[in-house]
Amino acid sequence: MGSEIVNLINTGKLDMALLSISSEKPRLFEKGEEMFWDDEHISKGMLEAHLKKEIYSDFTGKEYTDNSESIAIIAENNG
């Protein structure tokens, strides 16, 4: 495996700068200027997602009848 990585570096197929950035520990969450849920676009989309069952049934291929079932479907699809 180590020789494969060296080969990728030598052939220019592995971007060391990108690898360095992607391996850094992410910054802690920082509170932004605006409240996320107060954003008109976000709040409208979230309301629509909660009220329209077909949004998630189209995505998952499954239908649900309540929030607990939708949470299980989302958790199942996200590992």
Short mmCIF file of C-alpha atoms in Angstrom, two decimals:
data_model
loop_
_atom_site.label_atom_id
_atom_site.label_comp_id
_atom_site.label_asym_id
_atom_site.label_seq_id
_atom_site.Cartn_x
_atom_site.Cartn_y
_atom_site.Cartn_z
CA MET A 1 0.00 0.00 0.00
CA GLY A 2 2.80 2.44 0.84
CA SER A 3 4.41 2.01 -2.58
CA GLU A 4 1.05 2.70 -4.24
CA ILE A 5 0.82 6.04 -2.42
CA VAL A 6 4.40 6.94 -3.38
CA ASN A 7 3.56 6.07 -7.00
CA LEU A 8 0.49 8.34 -6.89
CA ILE A 9 2.62 11.19 -5.53
CA ASN A 10 5.38 10.66 -8.11
CA THR A 11 2.95 10.55 -11.04
CA GLY A 12 1.18 13.70 -9.86
CA LYS A 13 -2.11 11.89 -9.31
CA LEU A 14 -2.17 12.74 -5.60
CA ASP A 15 -2.40 16.43 -4.78
CA MET A 16 -0.37 16.83 -1.60
CA ALA A 17 -1.77 20.30 -0.86
CA LEU A 18 -5.32 18.99 -1.08
CA LEU A 19 -4.40 15.94 0.99
CA SER A 20 -2.89 18.19 3.65
CA ILE A 21 -6.00 20.37 3.84
CA SER A 22 -8.39 17.41 3.87
CA SER A 23 -6.52 15.70 6.70
CA GLU A 24 -6.64 18.73 9.03
CA LYS A 25 -8.96 18.67 12.01
CA PRO A 26 -12.08 20.71 11.19
CA ARG A 27 -12.70 23.99 13.01
CA LEU A 28 -15.23 24.01 15.80
CA PHE A 29 -18.66 25.33 14.95
CA GLU A 30 -18.78 29.09 15.06
CA LYS A 31 -22.02 30.97 15.43
CA GLY A 32 -22.70 33.01 12.32
CA GLU A 33 -24.25 36.41 11.86
CA GLU A 34 -27.73 35.12 11.03
CA MET A 35 -29.80 32.39 12.58
CA PHE A 36 -29.84 29.45 10.17
CA TRP A 37 -33.52 28.65 10.69
CA ASP A 38 -34.55 32.30 10.29
CA ASP A 39 -33.23 32.39 6.72
CA GLU A 40 -36.30 32.68 4.47
CA HIS A 41 -35.06 30.11 1.94
CA ILE A 42 -34.05 27.56 4.61
CA SER A 43 -37.21 27.88 6.70
CA LYS A 44 -39.46 27.62 3.64
CA GLY A 45 -37.63 24.51 2.44
CA MET A 46 -37.74 22.87 5.87
CA LEU A 47 -41.45 23.56 6.25
CA GLU A 48 -42.12 22.14 2.79
CA ALA A 49 -40.03 19.05 3.57
CA HIS A 50 -41.99 18.39 6.76
CA LEU A 51 -45.39 18.89 5.16
CA LYS A 52 -44.93 17.06 1.86
CA LYS A 53 -44.41 13.32 2.27
CA GLU A 54 -43.52 12.84 -1.40
CA ILE A 55 -40.26 14.77 -1.00
CA TYR A 56 -38.66 12.01 1.07
CA SER A 57 -40.55 9.18 -0.60
CA ASP A 58 -39.08 10.32 -3.93
CA PHE A 59 -35.59 10.43 -2.39
CA THR A 60 -35.72 7.11 -0.54
CA GLY A 61 -38.28 5.23 -2.61
CA LYS A 62 -40.24 4.68 0.60
CA GLU A 63 -43.24 6.43 2.07
CA TYR A 64 -43.73 7.29 5.72
CA THR A 65 -46.60 8.37 7.89
CA ASP A 66 -44.98 10.14 10.84
CA ASN A 67 -41.73 11.82 11.87
CA SER A 68 -40.31 8.83 13.75
CA GLU A 69 -40.53 6.71 10.63
CA SER A 70 -38.95 9.45 8.50
CA ILE A 71 -36.07 9.74 10.97
CA ALA A 72 -35.49 5.99 10.74
CA ILE A 73 -35.47 6.19 6.93
CA ILE A 74 -32.94 9.05 6.96
CA ALA A 75 -30.73 7.25 9.50
CA GLU A 76 -30.88 4.05 7.44
CA ASN A 77 -29.75 5.88 4.29
CA ASN A 78 -26.94 7.74 6.05
CA GLY A 79 -25.30 4.77 7.74
#
